Amino acid sequence: MVYRSLTAVAMLFLACSCGDQSSGKWNSLFNGKDLSGWDTYLGPAYDTILEKRNSEAIGLNNDPAGVFTVVSLDGGNAIRISGENFGGISTVDEFENFHLQLQFRWGMLKWFPRKTGKRDSGIMYYATGPHGADGGNWMRSQEFQVQEGDCGDCWACAGAVYDAMVRKDQDKYIYDEGGDKYTFSNNSPDGRRCIKSADGEKPPGEWNTIDLWCFGGTSIHMVNGVVNMVINNSRQVDNGIESSLRKGKIQIQSEGAEVFYRNIRITPITKLPDLKK
């Protein structure tokens, strides 16, 4: 599939959401009251004295510190992720061929071992397999990066694989539709991160809108109307054998920073928005 300049078509996305041939009916993934329809998972806690992680994970639907809660914020309710422990909150249901839309904004708190680093979270999609497969904290998935200055990047997690067109700048791989095709995974010599082509993130304290389209193994990342990248041929590898990775849960990361999510909704699609017009 051939795509035109991503920055040139950003307004097309906003003006014609019908281009993805969605049903027109959004399904809310957050009921605004509680965490019904979601599971929580927390990896090993970080010991600030020993400056290392404990050996045992806190586990599934066990959240003694209240990392995942529902709070009232800016005139409505949102899911608060404190970031105190690494882990994630994942949908019970799995999804394939969809348009996901949500809003996020950063909080003030940061925690060790990321207390002095960038605020970090992420949207894991096609999340499948055991919890904690990636770094002891997250599921196998493709990640729509949510991190200060890096929103819209893509990471392949725990056996996930994808292709993207990029230009190489020293040791960085930046999305460029006119570039060369590279393959990204945790076992790839080129790494597992593809950097966004354009930045659309707002300053901390403001709400950001994420749009993610996934269809037939191709995904489009967008932040605040700015298209960040297109990735292709989503797949996974086990014991050297590749298979498709086109269906899974949505998992939102807790990764050392307080962050809020709201208006989380999804709709099935029968094709990607047309970027060739």
PDB file of C-alpha atoms in Angstrom:
ATOM      1  CA  MET A   1       0.000   0.000   0.000  1.00  0.00           C
ATOM      2  CA  VAL A   2       1.392   3.405  -1.005  1.00  0.00           C
ATOM      3  CA  TYR A   3       0.927   6.378   1.312  1.00  0.00           C
ATOM      4  CA  ARG A   4       1.245  10.086   0.590  1.00  0.00           C
ATOM      5  CA  SER A   5       2.922  12.580   2.894  1.00  0.00           C
ATOM      6  CA  LEU A   6       1.571  11.960   6.367  1.00  0.00           C
ATOM      7  CA  THR A   7       1.609  15.580   7.444  1.00  0.00           C
ATOM      8  CA  ALA A   8      -0.358  16.530   4.346  1.00  0.00           C
ATOM      9  CA  VAL A   9      -3.186  14.146   5.148  1.00  0.00           C
ATOM     10  CA  ALA A  10      -3.604  14.832   8.858  1.00  0.00           C
ATOM     11  CA  MET A  11      -6.539  17.134   8.196  1.00  0.00           C
ATOM     12  CA  LEU A  12      -8.111  14.482   5.993  1.00  0.00           C
ATOM     13  CA  PHE A  13      -8.272  12.163   8.981  1.00  0.00           C
ATOM     14  CA  LEU A  14      -9.957  14.768  11.105  1.00  0.00           C
ATOM     15  CA  ALA A  15     -12.397  15.841   8.431  1.00  0.00           C
ATOM     16  CA  CYS A  16     -13.467  12.356   7.285  1.00  0.00           C
ATOM     17  CA  SER A  17     -13.424   9.710   9.968  1.00  0.00           C
ATOM     18  CA  CYS A  18     -15.794   7.721   7.738  1.00  0.00           C
ATOM     19  CA  GLY A  19     -12.799   6.905   5.516  1.00  0.00           C
ATOM     20  CA  ASP A  20     -12.018   3.900   7.679  1.00  0.00           C
ATOM     21  CA  GLN A  21     -15.420   2.360   6.903  1.00  0.00           C
ATOM     22  CA  SER A  22     -16.236   2.017  10.582  1.00  0.00           C
ATOM     23  CA  SER A  23     -19.637   1.005  11.814  1.00  0.00           C
ATOM     24  CA  GLY A  24     -20.104   4.543  13.121  1.00  0.00           C
ATOM     25  CA  LYS A  25     -20.821   3.142  16.568  1.00  0.00           C
ATOM     26  CA  TRP A  26     -18.219   3.605  19.276  1.00  0.00           C
ATOM     27  CA  ASN A  27     -17.907   1.122  22.112  1.00  0.00           C
ATOM     28  CA  SER A  28     -16.687   2.696  25.344  1.00  0.00           C
ATOM     29  CA  LEU A  29     -13.922   0.739  27.066  1.00  0.00           C
ATOM     30  CA  PHE A  30     -14.172   2.849  30.225  1.00  0.00           C
ATOM     31  CA  ASN A  31     -17.592   3.233  31.825  1.00  0.00           C
ATOM     32  CA  GLY A  32     -16.544   6.335  33.766  1.00  0.00           C
ATOM     33  CA  LYS A  33     -17.314   4.718  37.123  1.00  0.00           C
ATOM     34  CA  ASP A  34     -14.981   1.798  37.793  1.00  0.00           C
ATOM     35  CA  LEU A  35     -12.522  -0.590  36.142  1.00  0.00           C
ATOM     36  CA  SER A  36     -15.100  -3.098  34.942  1.00  0.00           C
ATOM     37  CA  GLY A  37     -13.864  -4.819  31.778  1.00  0.00           C
ATOM     38  CA  TRP A  38     -10.204  -4.412  32.725  1.00  0.00           C
ATOM     39  CA  ASP A  39      -7.570  -6.546  34.448  1.00  0.00           C
ATOM     40  CA  THR A  40      -4.601  -5.092  36.292  1.00  0.00           C
ATOM     41  CA  TYR A  41      -1.120  -6.561  36.427  1.00  0.00           C
ATOM     42  CA  LEU A  42       1.892  -5.348  38.370  1.00  0.00           C
ATOM     43  CA  GLY A  43       5.408  -6.625  37.946  1.00  0.00           C
ATOM     44  CA  PRO A  44       8.065  -6.806  40.665  1.00  0.00           C
ATOM     45  CA  ALA A  45       8.172  -3.757  42.939  1.00  0.00           C
ATOM     46  CA  TYR A  46      11.255  -1.546  42.913  1.00  0.00           C
ATOM     47  CA  ASP A  47      13.310  -1.547  46.107  1.00  0.00           C
ATOM     48  CA  THR A  48      14.576   2.029  46.536  1.00  0.00           C
ATOM     49  CA  ILE A  49      17.108   0.951  49.175  1.00  0.00           C
ATOM     50  CA  LEU A  50      18.694  -1.875  47.233  1.00  0.00           C
ATOM     51  CA  GLU A  51      17.995   0.001  43.982  1.00  0.00           C
ATOM     52  CA  LYS A  52      16.726  -3.065  42.187  1.00  0.00           C
ATOM     53  CA  ARG A  53      13.496  -4.892  41.539  1.00  0.00           C
ATOM     54  CA  ASN A  54      12.179  -7.589  43.815  1.00  0.00           C
ATOM     55  CA  SER A  55      12.165 -11.121  42.466  1.00  0.00           C
ATOM     56  CA  GLU A  56       8.406 -11.723  42.636  1.00  0.00           C
ATOM     57  CA  ALA A  57       5.722  -9.962  40.643  1.00  0.00           C
ATOM     58  CA  ILE A  58       2.850  -8.358  42.549  1.00  0.00           C
ATOM     59  CA  GLY A  59       0.607 -10.112  40.053  1.00  0.00           C
ATOM     60  CA  LEU A  60      -2.781 -10.152  38.376  1.00  0.00           C
ATOM     61  CA  ASN A  61      -5.646  -8.105  39.840  1.00  0.00           C
ATOM     62  CA  ASN A  62      -3.593  -7.429  42.959  1.00  0.00           C
ATOM     63  CA  ASP A  63      -3.076  -3.702  43.473  1.00  0.00           C
ATOM     64  CA  PRO A  64      -2.406  -2.941  47.152  1.00  0.00           C
ATOM     65  CA  ALA A  65      -0.942   0.516  46.434  1.00  0.00           C
ATOM     66  CA  GLY A  66      -3.878   1.613  44.265  1.00  0.00           C
ATOM     67  CA  VAL A  67      -1.820   2.128  41.132  1.00  0.00           C
ATOM     68  CA  PHE A  68      -4.984   1.956  39.016  1.00  0.00           C
ATOM     69  CA  THR A  69      -7.991   3.975  40.208  1.00  0.00           C
ATOM     70  CA  VAL A  70     -10.856   6.099  38.898  1.00  0.00           C
ATOM     71  CA  VAL A  71     -10.731   9.793  39.802  1.00  0.00           C
ATOM     72  CA  SER A  72     -12.660  12.968  39.089  1.00  0.00           C
ATOM     73  CA  LEU A  73     -10.626  15.331  36.922  1.00  0.00           C
ATOM     74  CA  ASP A  74     -11.375  18.348  34.732  1.00  0.00           C
ATOM     75  CA  GLY A  75     -15.130  17.958  34.965  1.00  0.00           C
ATOM     76  CA  GLY A  76     -15.284  14.202  34.386  1.00  0.00           C
ATOM     77  CA  ASN A  77     -13.894  10.870  35.464  1.00  0.00           C
ATOM     78  CA  ALA A  78     -10.632   9.356  34.291  1.00  0.00           C
ATOM     79  CA  ILE A  79      -8.477   6.335  34.951  1.00  0.00           C
ATOM     80  CA  ARG A  80      -5.523   7.402  37.080  1.00  0.00           C
ATOM     81  CA  ILE A  81      -2.336   5.400  36.758  1.00  0.00           C
ATOM     82  CA  SER A  82       0.006   6.430  39.536  1.00  0.00           C
ATOM     83  CA  GLY A  83       3.105   4.887  37.942  1.00  0.00           C
ATOM     84  CA  GLU A  84       4.350   3.742  41.347  1.00  0.00           C
ATOM     85  CA  ASN A  85       4.850   0.174  40.109  1.00  0.00           C
ATOM     86  CA  PHE A  86       5.577  -0.990  36.580  1.00  0.00           C
ATOM     87  CA  GLY A  87       2.729  -2.939  35.019  1.00  0.00           C
ATOM     88  CA  GLY A  88      -0.428  -2.393  33.035  1.00  0.00           C
ATOM     89  CA  ILE A  89      -4.189  -2.381  32.889  1.00  0.00           C
ATOM     90  CA  SER A  90      -5.573  -4.498  30.062  1.00  0.00           C
ATOM     91  CA  THR A  91      -8.968  -5.050  28.502  1.00  0.00           C
ATOM     92  CA  VAL A  92     -10.624  -8.374  29.159  1.00  0.00           C
ATOM     93  CA  ASP A  93     -11.719  -8.466  25.515  1.00  0.00           C
ATOM     94  CA  GLU A  94      -9.529  -8.814  22.451  1.00  0.00           C
ATOM     95  CA  PHE A  95      -9.823  -6.678  19.315  1.00  0.00           C
ATOM     96  CA  GLU A  96      -8.983  -7.005  15.630  1.00  0.00           C
ATOM     97  CA  ASN A  97      -9.363  -4.447  12.809  1.00  0.00           C
ATOM     98  CA  PHE A  98     -10.273  -1.388  14.854  1.00  0.00           C
ATOM     99  CA  HIS A  99      -9.984   2.340  15.412  1.00  0.00           C
ATOM    100  CA  LEU A 100      -9.034   3.135  19.000  1.00  0.00           C
ATOM    101  CA  GLN A 101      -9.328   6.667  20.345  1.00  0.00           C
ATOM    102  CA  LEU A 102      -8.524   7.982  23.811  1.00  0.00           C
ATOM    103  CA  GLN A 103      -7.212  11.020  25.657  1.00  0.00           C
ATOM    104  CA  PHE A 104      -4.357  11.286  28.126  1.00  0.00           C
ATOM    105  CA  ARG A 105      -2.602  13.913  30.180  1.00  0.00           C
ATOM    106  CA  TRP A 106       0.367  13.765  32.490  1.00  0.00           C
ATOM    107  CA  GLY A 107       0.202  14.094  36.260  1.00  0.00           C
ATOM    108  CA  MET A 108       2.912  15.467  38.535  1.00  0.00           C
ATOM    109  CA  LEU A 109       4.268  12.366  40.271  1.00  0.00           C
ATOM    110  CA  LYS A 110       7.280  10.360  39.137  1.00  0.00           C
ATOM    111  CA  TRP A 111       8.798   7.304  40.779  1.00  0.00           C
ATOM    112  CA  PHE A 112      12.069   5.410  40.941  1.00  0.00           C
ATOM    113  CA  PRO A 113      13.753   4.176  38.828  1.00  0.00           C
ATOM    114  CA  ARG A 114      12.308   6.804  36.427  1.00  0.00           C
ATOM    115  CA  LYS A 115      12.041   9.637  38.937  1.00  0.00           C
ATOM    116  CA  THR A 116      14.442  11.891  37.020  1.00  0.00           C
ATOM    117  CA  GLY A 117      13.596  10.627  33.546  1.00  0.00           C
ATOM    118  CA  LYS A 118      10.895  11.459  31.043  1.00  0.00           C
ATOM    119  CA  ARG A 119       7.296  10.770  32.001  1.00  0.00           C
ATOM    120  CA  ASP A 120       6.462   7.446  30.443  1.00  0.00           C
ATOM    121  CA  SER A 121       3.476   5.240  29.668  1.00  0.00           C
ATOM    122  CA  GLY A 122       2.278   3.483  26.513  1.00  0.00           C
ATOM    123  CA  ILE A 123      -0.613   1.871  24.669  1.00  0.00           C
ATOM    124  CA  MET A 124       0.098  -1.796  24.020  1.00  0.00           C
ATOM    125  CA  TYR A 125      -2.067  -3.209  21.242  1.00  0.00           C
ATOM    126  CA  TYR A 126      -2.488  -6.747  19.927  1.00  0.00           C
ATOM    127  CA  ALA A 127      -1.469  -7.631  23.491  1.00  0.00           C
ATOM    128  CA  THR A 128      -1.438 -11.397  23.877  1.00  0.00           C
ATOM    129  CA  GLY A 129       0.086 -14.239  25.869  1.00  0.00           C
ATOM    130  CA  PRO A 130       1.244 -14.151  29.473  1.00  0.00           C
ATOM    131  CA  HIS A 131       1.450 -11.021  31.568  1.00  0.00           C
ATOM    132  CA  GLY A 132       4.997  -9.943  32.318  1.00  0.00           C
ATOM    133  CA  ALA A 133       6.478 -11.353  29.108  1.00  0.00           C
ATOM    134  CA  ASP A 134       8.129  -8.008  28.362  1.00  0.00           C
ATOM    135  CA  GLY A 135      10.534  -7.009  31.116  1.00  0.00           C
ATOM    136  CA  GLY A 136       8.443  -8.802  33.728  1.00  0.00           C
ATOM    137  CA  ASN A 137       5.734  -6.154  33.388  1.00  0.00           C
ATOM    138  CA  TRP A 138       3.825  -6.219  30.077  1.00  0.00           C
ATOM    139  CA  MET A 139       2.369  -8.542  27.485  1.00  0.00           C
ATOM    140  CA  ARG A 140       3.639  -9.343  24.023  1.00  0.00           C
ATOM    141  CA  SER A 141       2.353  -6.506  21.832  1.00  0.00           C
ATOM    142  CA  GLN A 142       3.078  -3.603  19.551  1.00  0.00           C
ATOM    143  CA  GLU A 143       3.451  -0.438  21.585  1.00  0.00           C
ATOM    144  CA  PHE A 144       2.156   3.013  20.715  1.00  0.00           C
ATOM    145  CA  GLN A 145       4.650   4.940  22.806  1.00  0.00           C
ATOM    146  CA  VAL A 146       3.283   7.529  25.229  1.00  0.00           C
ATOM    147  CA  GLN A 147       6.358   9.305  26.595  1.00  0.00           C
ATOM    148  CA  GLU A 148       7.288  12.957  26.861  1.00  0.00           C
ATOM    149  CA  GLY A 149       8.637  14.044  23.483  1.00  0.00           C
ATOM    150  CA  ASP A 150       8.296  10.554  22.017  1.00  0.00           C
ATOM    151  CA  CYS A 151       4.530  10.058  21.695  1.00  0.00           C
ATOM    152  CA  GLY A 152       3.755   8.098  18.552  1.00  0.00           C
ATOM    153  CA  ASP A 153       6.937   6.008  18.434  1.00  0.00           C
ATOM    154  CA  CYS A 154       6.524   2.258  18.011  1.00  0.00           C
ATOM    155  CA  TRP A 155       8.157  -0.530  20.016  1.00  0.00           C
ATOM    156  CA  ALA A 156       7.953  -4.272  19.416  1.00  0.00           C
ATOM    157  CA  CYS A 157       7.513  -6.051  22.745  1.00  0.00           C
ATOM    158  CA  ALA A 158       8.304  -9.614  23.820  1.00  0.00           C
ATOM    159  CA  GLY A 159       8.434 -11.367  20.462  1.00  0.00           C
ATOM    160  CA  ALA A 160       6.361  -8.943  18.408  1.00  0.00           C
ATOM    161  CA  VAL A 161       7.770  -7.985  14.985  1.00  0.00           C
ATOM    162  CA  TYR A 162       6.878  -5.250  12.485  1.00  0.00           C
ATOM    163  CA  ASP A 163       8.192  -3.531   9.357  1.00  0.00           C
ATOM    164  CA  ALA A 164       8.432   0.221   8.774  1.00  0.00           C
ATOM    165  CA  MET A 165       9.864   2.562   6.164  1.00  0.00           C
ATOM    166  CA  VAL A 166      12.610   4.625   7.784  1.00  0.00           C
ATOM    167  CA  ARG A 167      15.623   6.814   7.264  1.00  0.00           C
ATOM    168  CA  LYS A 168      18.603   5.986   9.405  1.00  0.00           C
ATOM    169  CA  ASP A 169      20.288   8.815  11.317  1.00  0.00           C
ATOM    170  CA  GLN A 170      23.355   7.308  13.001  1.00  0.00           C
ATOM    171  CA  ASP A 171      21.834   4.842  15.470  1.00  0.00           C
ATOM    172  CA  LYS A 172      18.272   6.201  15.153  1.00  0.00           C
ATOM    173  CA  TYR A 173      15.561   4.840  12.873  1.00  0.00           C
ATOM    174  CA  ILE A 174      13.059   7.581  12.004  1.00  0.00           C
ATOM    175  CA  TYR A 175       9.851   6.876  10.130  1.00  0.00           C
ATOM    176  CA  ASP A 176      10.014   8.111   6.531  1.00  0.00           C
ATOM    177  CA  GLU A 177       7.551   6.866   3.940  1.00  0.00           C
ATOM    178  CA  GLY A 178      10.192   7.444   1.274  1.00  0.00           C
ATOM    179  CA  GLY A 179      12.869   5.557   3.182  1.00  0.00           C
ATOM    180  CA  ASP A 180      13.959   1.940   3.262  1.00  0.00           C
ATOM    181  CA  LYS A 181      12.105  -0.963   4.831  1.00  0.00           C
ATOM    182  CA  TYR A 182      13.499  -2.188   8.141  1.00  0.00           C
ATOM    183  CA  THR A 183      12.299  -4.913  10.454  1.00  0.00           C
ATOM    184  CA  PHE A 184      12.004  -4.234  14.180  1.00  0.00           C
ATOM    185  CA  SER A 185      11.861  -6.711  17.060  1.00  0.00           C
ATOM    186  CA  ASN A 186      13.638  -7.374  20.318  1.00  0.00           C
ATOM    187  CA  ASN A 187      15.972  -9.722  18.378  1.00  0.00           C
ATOM    188  CA  SER A 188      16.516  -7.474  15.358  1.00  0.00           C
ATOM    189  CA  PRO A 189      20.005  -6.010  14.824  1.00  0.00           C
ATOM    190  CA  ASP A 190      18.206  -2.693  14.236  1.00  0.00           C
ATOM    191  CA  GLY A 191      16.403  -2.845  17.570  1.00  0.00           C
ATOM    192  CA  ARG A 192      12.704  -2.675  18.295  1.00  0.00           C
ATOM    193  CA  ARG A 193      12.017   1.071  18.225  1.00  0.00           C
ATOM    194  CA  CYS A 194      10.917   3.178  15.261  1.00  0.00           C
ATOM    195  CA  ILE A 195      10.846   6.931  15.971  1.00  0.00           C
ATOM    196  CA  LYS A 196       7.877   9.034  14.893  1.00  0.00           C
ATOM    197  CA  SER A 197       8.167  11.317  11.884  1.00  0.00           C
ATOM    198  CA  ALA A 198       6.389  14.297  13.470  1.00  0.00           C
ATOM    199  CA  ASP A 199       5.562  15.435  16.997  1.00  0.00           C
ATOM    200  CA  GLY A 200       2.009  16.320  17.969  1.00  0.00           C
ATOM    201  CA  GLU A 201       2.144  16.155  21.772  1.00  0.00           C
ATOM    202  CA  LYS A 202       0.887  19.043  23.887  1.00  0.00           C
ATOM    203  CA  PRO A 203       2.678  20.380  27.000  1.00  0.00           C
ATOM    204  CA  PRO A 204       2.250  18.540  30.334  1.00  0.00           C
ATOM    205  CA  GLY A 205      -1.078  19.324  31.970  1.00  0.00           C
ATOM    206  CA  GLU A 206      -3.016  19.459  28.694  1.00  0.00           C
ATOM    207  CA  TRP A 207      -5.131  16.638  27.289  1.00  0.00           C
ATOM    208  CA  ASN A 208      -3.842  14.820  24.216  1.00  0.00           C
ATOM    209  CA  THR A 209      -5.916  12.752  21.791  1.00  0.00           C
ATOM    210  CA  ILE A 210      -4.522   9.496  20.455  1.00  0.00           C
ATOM    211  CA  ASP A 211      -5.945   7.760  17.390  1.00  0.00           C
ATOM    212  CA  LEU A 212      -4.786   4.281  16.431  1.00  0.00           C
ATOM    213  CA  TRP A 213      -6.030   2.458  13.345  1.00  0.00           C
ATOM    214  CA  CYS A 214      -5.238  -1.243  12.946  1.00  0.00           C
ATOM    215  CA  PHE A 215      -6.280  -3.326   9.970  1.00  0.00           C
ATOM    216  CA  GLY A 216      -4.832  -6.423   8.357  1.00  0.00           C
ATOM    217  CA  GLY A 217      -1.465  -6.119  10.095  1.00  0.00           C
ATOM    218  CA  THR A 218      -0.996  -2.415   9.261  1.00  0.00           C
ATOM    219  CA  SER A 219      -1.242   0.270  11.954  1.00  0.00           C
ATOM    220  CA  ILE A 220      -1.383   4.071  11.831  1.00  0.00           C
ATOM    221  CA  HIS A 221      -0.297   6.163  14.845  1.00  0.00           C
ATOM    222  CA  MET A 222      -1.687   9.675  15.341  1.00  0.00           C
ATOM    223  CA  VAL A 223      -1.370  12.222  18.185  1.00  0.00           C
ATOM    224  CA  ASN A 224      -3.551  15.354  18.205  1.00  0.00           C
ATOM    225  CA  GLY A 225      -4.232  15.155  14.476  1.00  0.00           C
ATOM    226  CA  VAL A 226      -0.574  14.633  13.562  1.00  0.00           C
ATOM    227  CA  VAL A 227       0.122  11.312  11.851  1.00  0.00           C
ATOM    228  CA  ASN A 228       3.292   9.877  13.349  1.00  0.00           C
ATOM    229  CA  MET A 229       3.914   6.702  11.359  1.00  0.00           C
ATOM    230  CA  VAL A 230       2.571   3.650   9.564  1.00  0.00           C
ATOM    231  CA  ILE A 231       3.826   0.184  10.471  1.00  0.00           C
ATOM    232  CA  ASN A 232       3.235  -2.948   8.436  1.00  0.00           C
ATOM    233  CA  ASN A 233       3.168  -6.735   8.635  1.00  0.00           C
ATOM    234  CA  SER A 234       2.567  -7.075  12.374  1.00  0.00           C
ATOM    235  CA  ARG A 235       3.649 -10.525  13.427  1.00  0.00           C
ATOM    236  CA  GLN A 236       5.216 -12.553  16.223  1.00  0.00           C
ATOM    237  CA  VAL A 237       7.933 -15.140  16.457  1.00  0.00           C
ATOM    238  CA  ASP A 238       8.158 -18.245  18.626  1.00  0.00           C
ATOM    239  CA  ASN A 239      11.061 -20.688  18.398  1.00  0.00           C
ATOM    240  CA  GLY A 240      12.092 -19.108  15.117  1.00  0.00           C
ATOM    241  CA  ILE A 241       8.645 -19.518  13.544  1.00  0.00           C
ATOM    242  CA  GLU A 242       6.689 -16.401  12.556  1.00  0.00           C
ATOM    243  CA  SER A 243       2.917 -16.047  12.682  1.00  0.00           C
ATOM    244  CA  SER A 244       0.570 -13.090  12.347  1.00  0.00           C
ATOM    245  CA  LEU A 245      -0.110 -10.728  15.261  1.00  0.00           C
ATOM    246  CA  ARG A 246      -3.311  -8.924  14.353  1.00  0.00           C
ATOM    247  CA  LYS A 247      -5.584  -9.492  17.322  1.00  0.00           C
ATOM    248  CA  GLY A 248      -5.252  -8.955  21.052  1.00  0.00           C
ATOM    249  CA  LYS A 249      -6.048  -6.895  24.099  1.00  0.00           C
ATOM    250  CA  ILE A 250      -5.398  -3.208  24.728  1.00  0.00           C
ATOM    251  CA  GLN A 251      -2.983  -2.715  27.625  1.00  0.00           C
ATOM    252  CA  ILE A 252      -2.089   0.696  29.088  1.00  0.00           C
ATOM    253  CA  GLN A 253       1.258   0.929  30.830  1.00  0.00           C
ATOM    254  CA  SER A 254       2.220   2.066  34.281  1.00  0.00           C
ATOM    255  CA  GLU A 255       5.889   2.997  33.942  1.00  0.00           C
ATOM    256  CA  GLY A 256       7.084   5.355  36.637  1.00  0.00           C
ATOM    257  CA  ALA A 257       4.896   8.401  35.963  1.00  0.00           C
ATOM    258  CA  GLU A 258       1.451   9.565  36.996  1.00  0.00           C
ATOM    259  CA  VAL A 259      -0.859   9.724  33.973  1.00  0.00           C
ATOM    260  CA  PHE A 260      -4.600  10.003  33.376  1.00  0.00           C
ATOM    261  CA  TYR A 261      -6.677   8.419  30.596  1.00  0.00           C
ATOM    262  CA  ARG A 262     -10.276   9.176  29.630  1.00  0.00           C
ATOM    263  CA  ASN A 263     -12.779   8.831  26.760  1.00  0.00           C
ATOM    264  CA  ILE A 264     -11.389   5.428  25.823  1.00  0.00           C
ATOM    265  CA  ARG A 265     -13.432   4.063  22.939  1.00  0.00           C
ATOM    266  CA  ILE A 266     -13.113   1.663  20.021  1.00  0.00           C
ATOM    267  CA  THR A 267     -14.969   0.838  16.826  1.00  0.00           C
ATOM    268  CA  PRO A 268     -14.472  -1.958  14.277  1.00  0.00           C
ATOM    269  CA  ILE A 269     -13.293  -0.999  10.774  1.00  0.00           C
ATOM    270  CA  THR A 270     -13.320  -2.742   7.414  1.00  0.00           C
ATOM    271  CA  LYS A 271     -10.388  -0.802   5.935  1.00  0.00           C
ATOM    272  CA  LEU A 272      -7.843   1.860   6.796  1.00  0.00           C
ATOM    273  CA  PRO A 273      -8.539   5.548   6.107  1.00  0.00           C
ATOM    274  CA  ASP A 274      -7.608   6.425   2.531  1.00  0.00           C
ATOM    275  CA  LEU A 275      -4.330   8.358   2.580  1.00  0.00           C
ATOM    276  CA  LYS A 276      -3.945   8.351  -1.188  1.00  0.00           C
ATOM    277  CA  LYS A 277      -6.451  11.113  -1.925  1.00  0.00           C
TER     278      LYS A 277
END
